[in-house]
Amino acid sequence: MSFGAPWVLLLIPLLWWWARGDGLRSALPVASVQPWSGGRRGRARILWLPPTLRRLAVALVLTALAWPQGDASDQEEVSEGIAIQLLVDVSSSMDMTLEGPEGERLTRMDLAKKMVERFIAGDGGALRGRPHDLIGLITFARYADTRSPLTFGHEALLQIVRGLQIQERPNEDGTAYGDALAIAAARLQNLEELKSAGRGQAAEALSSKIIILLTDGENNSGAHLPTEAAGLAKAWGCRIYVVSLGESIGPEALLEELSPAERVLEHLAQETGGVFRQAHDYASLKSVYGEIDQLERSEISLRSFERVAEWFWLPLLGAVGALVSALFLEATWLRVVP
């Protein structure tokens, strides 16, 4: 414990010396104290108590004025999350089958849902989950749809991911990832504007903004060209990670030249500082998402600070108690003739 004004404590012994014996000398001399004595337990024996309590009350008030404080060190965990927009292709071509985790045949859509879910929540292995990140979900076929805004409510987001379905309406089929990229970049930029304006704790704790695009085809619909959307993302500081989900024709396919559609996807990633990867089954898809998970991690640090506890109220409370006790005794049990 420390004192903010320790010099006040020097007044306590001076006050005690000045007031010593004052309570007894102020009493009126009488011929006999027989009515007070009551034998060895007479009240006259403790007439010193009220003035002592008064001096104690003054001493405690001076102690409170000396400003007693308690110092305590504390630590706070500070996490800097990442704003992530997940873009998932739901066009009819996602109905094609690939090899699943157990060698079974699963549709591209089912594999994508499994991997996105594990990317968000973790799988107890390479994918550690994103508990500190702000995540949103956009799906696209002919049109781009926001399925979930950027949120920390990951449980609700996982329910939405599990319920994703392939677009089966012919008039809404297609691939418009250019529009999806433009929407995602705009949402992340709006978050940056909120941060600049000081609105919202979620925005203030973000360290970076990324877009993860999962698609199996080329852009053939929508109002925005992929390169145009990538330009917006780059201007607004968003990195694009692209996962091209191709046919299951063996790992040797990854060594061949990229198709024209994949060249465009690779350009989007390179232009914004992200990466482009191909996947052809569950294992390669998990490897890609694991790589992205390692590249973009939240930063968690411990911030130490000193916390000061004010204790002046403790001696002040004792002073009030001592003074009230002295007044009560002087008015009742130890009352003397003025």
Short mmCIF file of C-alpha atoms in Angstrom, two decimals:
data_model
loop_
_atom_site.label_atom_id
_atom_site.label_comp_id
_atom_site.label_asym_id
_atom_site.label_seq_id
_atom_site.Cartn_x
_atom_site.Cartn_y
_atom_site.Cartn_z
CA MET A 1 0.00 0.00 0.00
CA SER A 2 1.16 3.53 -0.72
CA PHE A 3 -0.04 7.06 0.13
CA GLY A 4 -0.68 9.89 -2.27
CA ALA A 5 0.05 12.54 0.40
CA PRO A 6 2.15 10.80 3.07
CA TRP A 7 3.15 14.06 4.77
CA VAL A 8 -0.35 14.28 6.27
CA LEU A 9 0.49 11.28 8.45
CA LEU A 10 3.03 13.47 10.33
CA LEU A 11 0.11 15.38 11.85
CA ILE A 12 -1.20 12.29 13.66
CA PRO A 13 1.47 12.07 16.45
CA LEU A 14 1.39 15.87 16.86
CA LEU A 15 -2.37 15.80 17.30
CA TRP A 16 -2.19 12.86 19.72
CA TRP A 17 0.45 14.66 21.85
CA TRP A 18 -1.54 17.91 21.90
CA ALA A 19 -4.79 16.22 22.92
CA ARG A 20 -3.37 13.78 25.50
CA GLY A 21 -5.34 13.72 28.76
CA ASP A 22 -7.76 16.35 27.47
CA GLY A 23 -10.81 14.20 28.03
CA LEU A 24 -10.18 13.64 31.77
CA ARG A 25 -9.14 17.25 32.61
CA SER A 26 -12.35 18.62 31.15
CA ALA A 27 -14.48 16.74 33.72
CA LEU A 28 -15.98 18.58 36.74
CA PRO A 29 -14.35 17.69 40.10
CA VAL A 30 -16.82 16.18 42.57
CA ALA A 31 -16.63 15.20 46.25
CA SER A 32 -17.20 11.52 45.67
CA VAL A 33 -17.24 9.11 42.77
CA GLN A 34 -18.99 6.43 44.79
CA PRO A 35 -22.14 6.45 42.56
CA TRP A 36 -19.91 5.80 39.57
CA SER A 37 -17.61 3.21 40.98
CA GLY A 38 -19.74 0.07 41.19
CA GLY A 39 -16.76 -1.81 42.61
CA ARG A 40 -13.88 -2.88 40.42
CA ARG A 41 -16.04 -2.60 37.29
CA GLY A 42 -17.17 0.96 37.81
CA ARG A 43 -17.81 3.14 34.76
CA ALA A 44 -15.35 5.74 36.08
CA ARG A 45 -12.56 3.39 35.11
CA ILE A 46 -13.34 3.80 31.40
CA LEU A 47 -14.11 7.52 31.21
CA TRP A 48 -11.02 7.76 29.05
CA LEU A 49 -12.75 5.84 26.25
CA PRO A 50 -14.86 8.64 24.57
CA PRO A 51 -12.01 11.16 24.23
CA THR A 52 -9.74 8.37 22.96
CA LEU A 53 -12.33 7.43 20.35
CA ARG A 54 -12.54 11.09 19.30
CA ARG A 55 -8.78 11.29 18.85
CA LEU A 56 -8.83 8.01 16.96
CA ALA A 57 -11.53 9.40 14.64
CA VAL A 58 -9.37 12.46 13.89
CA ALA A 59 -6.34 10.24 13.27
CA LEU A 60 -8.33 8.10 10.86
CA VAL A 61 -9.59 11.20 9.02
CA LEU A 62 -5.98 12.34 8.60
CA THR A 63 -5.10 8.86 7.32
CA ALA A 64 -7.87 9.14 4.75
CA LEU A 65 -6.54 12.58 3.73
CA ALA A 66 -3.13 10.96 3.19
CA TRP A 67 -4.84 9.14 0.26
CA PRO A 68 -4.04 5.43 0.80
CA GLN A 69 -3.83 3.43 -2.43
CA GLY A 70 -3.31 -0.17 -3.42
CA ASP A 71 -1.33 -0.98 -6.57
CA ALA A 72 -2.15 -4.09 -8.60
CA SER A 73 -0.78 -5.39 -11.87
CA ASP A 74 -3.21 -6.86 -14.35
CA GLN A 75 -3.11 -8.34 -17.82
CA GLU A 76 -5.62 -8.17 -20.63
CA GLU A 77 -5.72 -10.41 -23.69
CA VAL A 78 -5.92 -8.32 -26.85
CA SER A 79 -6.79 -10.07 -30.10
CA GLU A 80 -6.59 -8.54 -33.55
CA GLY A 81 -8.94 -10.44 -35.80
CA ILE A 82 -9.29 -10.63 -39.56
CA ALA A 83 -12.33 -9.72 -41.65
CA ILE A 84 -13.00 -12.63 -44.00
CA GLN A 85 -15.51 -12.78 -46.83
CA LEU A 86 -16.15 -16.35 -47.93
CA LEU A 87 -17.37 -16.68 -51.54
CA VAL A 88 -18.83 -20.07 -52.53
CA ASP A 89 -19.93 -21.15 -56.02
CA VAL A 90 -23.43 -22.72 -56.01
CA SER A 91 -23.85 -23.07 -59.78
CA SER A 92 -25.10 -26.33 -61.33
CA SER A 93 -21.56 -27.51 -62.13
CA MET A 94 -20.96 -27.89 -58.38
CA ASP A 95 -23.11 -31.03 -58.68
CA MET A 96 -20.19 -32.99 -60.17
CA THR A 97 -18.63 -35.56 -57.85
CA LEU A 98 -15.12 -35.72 -56.40
CA GLU A 99 -13.33 -38.04 -54.01
CA GLY A 100 -14.30 -37.48 -50.38
CA PRO A 101 -12.30 -37.94 -47.15
CA GLU A 102 -13.05 -41.67 -46.96
CA GLY A 103 -12.70 -42.36 -50.67
CA GLU A 104 -16.44 -41.99 -51.26
CA ARG A 105 -17.88 -39.86 -54.04
CA LEU A 106 -19.28 -36.51 -52.94
CA THR A 107 -20.50 -33.54 -54.93
CA ARG A 108 -18.29 -30.49 -55.16
CA MET A 109 -20.97 -28.67 -53.17
CA ASP A 110 -20.82 -31.14 -50.29
CA LEU A 111 -17.02 -30.99 -50.23
CA ALA A 112 -17.09 -27.20 -50.27
CA LYS A 113 -19.57 -27.10 -47.38
CA LYS A 114 -17.48 -29.51 -45.31
CA MET A 115 -14.31 -27.53 -45.89
CA VAL A 116 -15.83 -24.09 -45.25
CA GLU A 117 -17.38 -25.39 -42.04
CA ARG A 118 -14.06 -26.77 -40.82
CA PHE A 119 -12.24 -23.61 -41.85
CA ILE A 120 -14.58 -21.59 -39.60
CA ALA A 121 -14.85 -23.96 -36.64
CA GLY A 122 -11.60 -25.95 -36.92
CA ASP A 123 -11.13 -29.69 -37.23
CA GLY A 124 -8.82 -30.37 -34.30
CA GLY A 125 -5.85 -30.68 -36.66
CA ALA A 126 -4.33 -28.41 -39.28
CA LEU A 127 -7.41 -26.18 -39.34
CA ARG A 128 -7.55 -24.38 -36.00
CA GLY A 129 -10.74 -22.39 -36.54
CA ARG A 130 -11.32 -18.64 -36.66
CA PRO A 131 -12.87 -17.69 -33.26
CA HIS A 132 -11.51 -14.12 -33.29
CA ASP A 133 -12.38 -13.29 -36.91
CA LEU A 134 -15.28 -11.44 -38.45
CA ILE A 135 -16.67 -13.70 -41.18
CA GLY A 136 -19.31 -13.17 -43.87
CA LEU A 137 -20.69 -15.51 -46.55
CA ILE A 138 -21.64 -14.74 -50.15
CA THR A 139 -22.81 -17.35 -52.64
CA PHE A 140 -23.10 -16.91 -56.39
CA ALA A 141 -24.50 -18.53 -59.51
CA ARG A 142 -25.97 -16.13 -62.07
CA TYR A 143 -26.50 -13.68 -59.21
CA ALA A 144 -24.46 -13.01 -56.08
CA ASP A 145 -26.36 -13.33 -52.79
CA THR A 146 -25.26 -12.32 -49.31
CA ARG A 147 -26.09 -15.27 -47.07
CA SER A 148 -24.56 -13.78 -43.95
CA PRO A 149 -23.15 -10.34 -43.19
CA LEU A 150 -19.80 -10.05 -41.47
CA THR A 151 -20.38 -11.47 -38.02
CA PHE A 152 -18.80 -12.99 -34.92
CA GLY A 153 -21.86 -15.22 -34.56
CA HIS A 154 -20.14 -18.27 -36.01
CA GLU A 155 -22.69 -20.78 -34.74
CA ALA A 156 -25.43 -19.17 -36.82
CA LEU A 157 -23.03 -18.88 -39.76
CA LEU A 158 -22.26 -22.60 -39.60
CA GLN A 159 -25.96 -23.39 -39.78
CA ILE A 160 -26.19 -21.30 -42.95
CA VAL A 161 -23.17 -23.09 -44.47
CA ARG A 162 -24.67 -26.51 -43.75
CA GLY A 163 -27.89 -25.48 -45.48
CA LEU A 164 -26.32 -24.34 -48.77
CA GLN A 165 -27.88 -25.86 -51.89
CA ILE A 166 -26.95 -25.88 -55.56
CA GLN A 167 -28.92 -23.41 -57.69
CA GLU A 168 -31.32 -25.58 -59.68
CA ARG A 169 -33.34 -22.92 -61.51
CA PRO A 170 -32.15 -22.75 -65.14
CA ASN A 171 -32.81 -19.02 -65.40
CA GLU A 172 -30.58 -18.38 -62.35
CA ASP A 173 -27.75 -20.72 -63.27
CA GLY A 174 -24.33 -19.34 -64.23
CA THR A 175 -21.14 -18.10 -62.60
CA ALA A 176 -20.92 -14.46 -61.53
CA TYR A 177 -17.95 -14.39 -59.20
CA GLY A 178 -17.05 -10.93 -60.53
CA ASP A 179 -20.20 -9.56 -58.87
CA ALA A 180 -19.50 -11.58 -55.72
CA LEU A 181 -15.98 -10.15 -55.50
CA ALA A 182 -17.25 -6.60 -55.96
CA ILE A 183 -19.86 -7.04 -53.20
CA ALA A 184 -17.32 -8.61 -50.85
CA ALA A 185 -14.79 -5.82 -51.41
CA ALA A 186 -17.47 -3.18 -50.85
CA ARG A 187 -18.56 -4.80 -47.59
CA LEU A 188 -14.98 -4.87 -46.32
CA GLN A 189 -14.44 -1.27 -47.36
CA ASN A 190 -17.58 -0.25 -45.49
CA LEU A 191 -16.13 -1.96 -42.43
CA GLU A 192 -12.95 0.09 -42.86
CA GLU A 193 -15.00 3.28 -43.01
CA LEU A 194 -16.71 2.33 -39.76
CA LYS A 195 -13.28 1.80 -38.23
CA SER A 196 -12.07 5.20 -39.40
CA ALA A 197 -15.18 6.82 -37.94
CA GLY A 198 -14.60 5.06 -34.60
CA ARG A 199 -17.91 3.23 -34.76
CA GLY A 200 -18.08 -0.31 -33.48
CA GLN A 201 -15.57 -2.28 -31.40
CA ALA A 202 -15.51 -5.07 -33.96
CA ALA A 203 -14.09 -2.81 -36.65
CA GLU A 204 -11.43 -1.31 -34.35
CA ALA A 205 -9.82 -4.70 -33.59
CA LEU A 206 -9.30 -5.82 -37.21
CA SER A 207 -5.79 -6.20 -38.62
CA SER A 208 -6.52 -7.23 -42.24
CA LYS A 209 -9.26 -7.97 -44.79
CA ILE A 210 -9.31 -10.98 -47.07
CA ILE A 211 -11.62 -12.65 -49.60
CA ILE A 212 -11.57 -16.43 -50.14
CA LEU A 213 -13.13 -17.35 -53.48
CA LEU A 214 -14.10 -20.97 -54.17
CA THR A 215 -15.27 -21.67 -57.72
CA ASP A 216 -15.12 -24.36 -60.39
CA GLY A 217 -15.70 -22.32 -63.51
CA GLU A 218 -15.21 -19.10 -65.41
CA ASN A 219 -17.11 -15.87 -64.94
CA ASN A 220 -19.98 -15.84 -67.48
CA SER A 221 -22.63 -13.70 -65.79
CA GLY A 222 -23.05 -10.54 -63.79
CA ALA A 223 -22.39 -6.85 -64.21
CA HIS A 224 -18.76 -6.73 -63.00
CA LEU A 225 -15.75 -8.23 -64.72
CA PRO A 226 -13.40 -10.19 -62.42
CA THR A 227 -10.49 -7.86 -63.18
CA GLU A 228 -12.65 -4.85 -62.38
CA ALA A 229 -13.66 -6.38 -59.04
CA ALA A 230 -10.02 -7.24 -58.30
CA GLY A 231 -9.07 -3.62 -58.95
CA LEU A 232 -11.62 -2.51 -56.36
CA ALA A 233 -10.33 -5.06 -53.87
CA LYS A 234 -6.74 -3.93 -54.39
CA ALA A 235 -7.66 -0.26 -54.03
CA TRP A 236 -9.45 -1.02 -50.76
CA GLY A 237 -6.68 -3.16 -49.31
CA CYS A 238 -8.35 -6.57 -49.65
CA ARG A 239 -6.37 -9.69 -50.51
CA ILE A 240 -8.05 -12.35 -52.66
CA TYR A 241 -7.31 -16.04 -52.11
CA VAL A 242 -8.63 -18.21 -54.95
CA VAL A 243 -9.42 -21.93 -54.80
CA SER A 244 -10.14 -23.50 -58.19
CA LEU A 245 -12.07 -26.71 -57.65
CA GLY A 246 -11.43 -28.80 -60.76
CA GLU A 247 -12.15 -32.32 -61.93
CA SER A 248 -10.76 -35.35 -60.10
CA ILE A 249 -8.27 -36.49 -62.72
CA GLY A 250 -5.24 -37.02 -60.56
CA PRO A 251 -2.45 -34.85 -59.10
CA GLU A 252 -0.56 -34.80 -62.39
CA ALA A 253 -3.23 -32.44 -63.71
CA LEU A 254 -1.84 -29.76 -61.41
CA LEU A 255 1.40 -29.73 -63.39
CA GLU A 256 -0.25 -28.92 -66.69
CA GLU A 257 -0.81 -25.45 -68.04
CA LEU A 258 -3.62 -23.46 -66.51
CA SER A 259 -6.81 -23.11 -68.47
CA PRO A 260 -7.87 -19.61 -69.61
CA ALA A 261 -10.41 -19.45 -66.77
CA GLU A 262 -7.74 -20.41 -64.21
CA ARG A 263 -5.33 -17.85 -65.63
CA VAL A 264 -7.88 -15.17 -64.82
CA LEU A 265 -8.29 -16.53 -61.30
CA GLU A 266 -4.53 -16.61 -60.80
CA HIS A 267 -4.28 -13.01 -61.96
CA LEU A 268 -6.91 -11.94 -59.41
CA ALA A 269 -4.91 -13.46 -56.58
CA GLN A 270 -1.56 -12.10 -57.70
CA GLU A 271 -2.95 -8.64 -58.33
CA THR A 272 -4.20 -8.30 -54.74
CA GLY A 273 -1.36 -10.07 -52.90
CA GLY A 274 -3.19 -13.35 -52.33
CA VAL A 275 -2.54 -16.85 -53.64
CA PHE A 276 -4.12 -19.09 -56.27
CA ARG A 277 -4.42 -22.82 -55.67
CA GLN A 278 -6.03 -25.76 -57.44
CA ALA A 279 -7.90 -28.59 -55.75
CA HIS A 280 -9.31 -31.80 -57.21
CA ASP A 281 -10.47 -33.79 -54.15
CA TYR A 282 -11.01 -33.51 -50.40
CA ALA A 283 -7.34 -33.92 -49.49
CA SER A 284 -6.10 -31.21 -51.85
CA LEU A 285 -8.97 -28.90 -50.87
CA LYS A 286 -8.11 -29.33 -47.20
CA SER A 287 -4.46 -28.63 -47.98
CA VAL A 288 -5.38 -25.37 -49.72
CA TYR A 289 -7.60 -24.14 -46.88
CA GLY A 290 -4.92 -25.20 -44.40
CA GLU A 291 -2.37 -23.07 -46.24
CA ILE A 292 -4.69 -20.06 -46.21
CA ASP A 293 -5.37 -20.68 -42.51
CA GLN A 294 -1.62 -20.52 -41.81
CA LEU A 295 -1.07 -17.41 -43.93
CA GLU A 296 -3.86 -15.42 -42.31
CA ARG A 297 -3.89 -15.80 -38.53
CA SER A 298 -5.27 -13.54 -35.85
CA GLU A 299 -2.75 -11.85 -33.59
CA ILE A 300 -3.24 -12.37 -29.86
CA SER A 301 -1.12 -10.47 -27.35
CA LEU A 302 -1.12 -9.72 -23.63
CA ARG A 303 -1.32 -6.08 -22.53
CA SER A 304 -0.08 -5.35 -18.99
CA PHE A 305 -1.29 -2.36 -17.02
CA GLU A 306 -1.25 -1.00 -13.49
CA ARG A 307 -4.54 -0.66 -11.69
CA VAL A 308 -4.82 1.67 -8.65
CA ALA A 309 -7.31 0.80 -5.91
CA GLU A 310 -8.50 3.73 -3.81
CA TRP A 311 -8.64 2.80 -0.10
CA PHE A 312 -9.34 6.21 1.47
CA TRP A 313 -12.89 5.13 2.28
CA LEU A 314 -11.67 2.47 4.72
CA PRO A 315 -10.11 4.79 7.37
CA LEU A 316 -12.91 7.28 6.72
CA LEU A 317 -15.46 4.63 7.57
CA GLY A 318 -13.52 3.76 10.71
CA ALA A 319 -13.44 7.44 11.71
CA VAL A 320 -17.21 7.71 11.40
CA GLY A 321 -17.63 4.56 13.49
CA ALA A 322 -15.28 5.82 16.24
CA LEU A 323 -16.93 9.25 16.39
CA VAL A 324 -20.45 7.81 16.52
CA SER A 325 -19.37 5.39 19.26
CA ALA A 326 -17.85 8.24 21.31
CA LEU A 327 -20.98 10.39 21.00
CA PHE A 328 -23.22 7.46 21.90
CA LEU A 329 -21.19 6.61 25.04
CA GLU A 330 -21.07 10.27 26.15
CA ALA A 331 -24.82 10.61 25.73
CA THR A 332 -25.76 7.37 27.52
CA TRP A 333 -23.63 5.02 29.57
CA LEU A 334 -20.66 7.37 30.19
CA ARG A 335 -22.53 10.66 30.39
CA VAL A 336 -20.88 13.18 32.76
CA VAL A 337 -22.05 16.45 34.31
CA PRO A 338 -21.14 19.41 32.08
#
